[in-house]
mmCIF file of C-alpha atoms in Angstrom:
data_model
loop_
_atom_site.group_PDB
_atom_site.id
_atom_site.type_symbol
_atom_site.label_atom_id
_atom_site.label_comp_id
_atom_site.label_asym_id
_atom_site.label_seq_id
_atom_site.Cartn_x
_atom_site.Cartn_y
_atom_site.Cartn_z
ATOM 1 C CA MET A 1 35.539 -133.641 73.574
ATOM 2 C CA SER A 2 37.468 -131.639 76.138
ATOM 3 C CA GLN A 3 36.379 -128.387 74.471
ATOM 4 C CA PHE A 4 32.768 -129.458 74.828
ATOM 5 C CA TYR A 5 33.068 -130.100 78.553
ATOM 6 C CA GLN A 6 35.118 -126.943 79.099
ATOM 7 C CA ALA A 7 32.440 -124.951 77.267
ATOM 8 C CA ARG A 8 29.757 -125.668 79.875
ATOM 9 C CA GLN A 9 30.038 -122.105 81.133
ATOM 10 C CA ASN A 10 30.376 -120.569 77.670
ATOM 11 C CA ASN A 11 27.940 -119.468 75.034
ATOM 12 C CA ALA A 12 25.141 -121.996 74.496
ATOM 13 C CA ASP A 13 25.378 -121.667 70.702
ATOM 14 C CA TYR A 14 29.099 -122.483 70.790
ATOM 15 C CA ARG A 15 28.455 -125.530 72.974
ATOM 16 C CA LYS A 16 25.654 -126.677 70.674
ATOM 17 C CA GLN A 17 27.900 -126.386 67.611
ATOM 18 C CA LEU A 18 30.635 -128.379 69.353
ATOM 19 C CA ALA A 19 28.120 -131.101 70.226
ATOM 20 C CA LEU A 20 26.869 -131.240 66.636
ATOM 21 C CA ASP A 21 30.417 -131.446 65.289
ATOM 22 C CA ILE A 22 31.381 -134.218 67.711
ATOM 23 C CA LEU A 23 28.250 -136.228 66.919
ATOM 24 C CA ASN A 24 28.787 -135.780 63.182
ATOM 25 C CA VAL A 25 32.296 -137.210 63.369
ATOM 26 C CA TYR A 26 31.188 -139.926 65.824
ATOM 27 C CA GLU A 27 28.379 -141.113 63.578
ATOM 28 C CA ASN A 28 30.198 -140.832 60.245
ATOM 29 C CA THR A 29 33.779 -141.927 60.800
ATOM 30 C CA THR A 30 35.097 -145.106 59.247
ATOM 31 C CA ASP A 31 38.526 -144.768 60.872
ATOM 32 C CA LYS A 32 38.915 -147.610 63.398
ATOM 33 C CA SER A 33 41.343 -145.649 65.596
ATOM 34 C CA LEU A 34 38.938 -142.737 65.801
ATOM 35 C CA GLN A 35 36.023 -145.069 66.513
ATOM 36 C CA ASN A 36 37.986 -146.611 69.390
ATOM 37 C CA LEU A 37 38.793 -143.177 70.771
ATOM 38 C CA PHE A 38 35.143 -142.150 70.662
ATOM 39 C CA ASN A 39 34.088 -145.407 72.295
ATOM 40 C CA LEU A 40 36.456 -144.653 75.161
ATOM 41 C CA HIS A 41 35.047 -141.155 75.652
ATOM 42 C CA LEU A 42 31.426 -141.768 74.693
ATOM 43 C CA GLY A 43 31.230 -145.344 75.834
ATOM 44 C CA ASP A 44 28.180 -144.922 77.982
ATOM 45 C CA GLU A 45 24.705 -143.845 76.930
ATOM 46 C CA GLU A 46 24.599 -140.987 79.438
ATOM 47 C CA ARG A 47 27.461 -139.114 77.757
ATOM 48 C CA LEU A 48 26.068 -139.720 74.300
ATOM 49 C CA ASN A 49 22.612 -138.577 75.391
ATOM 50 C CA ASP A 50 24.127 -135.449 76.962
ATOM 51 C CA LEU A 51 25.709 -134.559 73.619
ATOM 52 C CA LYS A 52 22.454 -135.203 71.749
ATOM 53 C CA LYS A 53 20.483 -133.097 74.217
ATOM 54 C CA VAL A 54 22.862 -130.149 73.894
ATOM 55 C CA ALA A 55 22.859 -130.548 70.100
ATOM 56 C CA GLY A 56 19.067 -130.403 70.097
ATOM 57 C CA LEU A 57 18.608 -133.920 68.744
#
């Protein structure tokens, strides 16, 4: 997550790939600890929508 936000000034393709990777793990994990961590960092719709927008979804 921190890499994604630090990459705002970097290459758009790199940022898009980070967003896709984060969303893939977020949507497909079954690990409860990881789900809790994502809920803390992506708990609001605005952050999740920002990731989806950058990922092109």
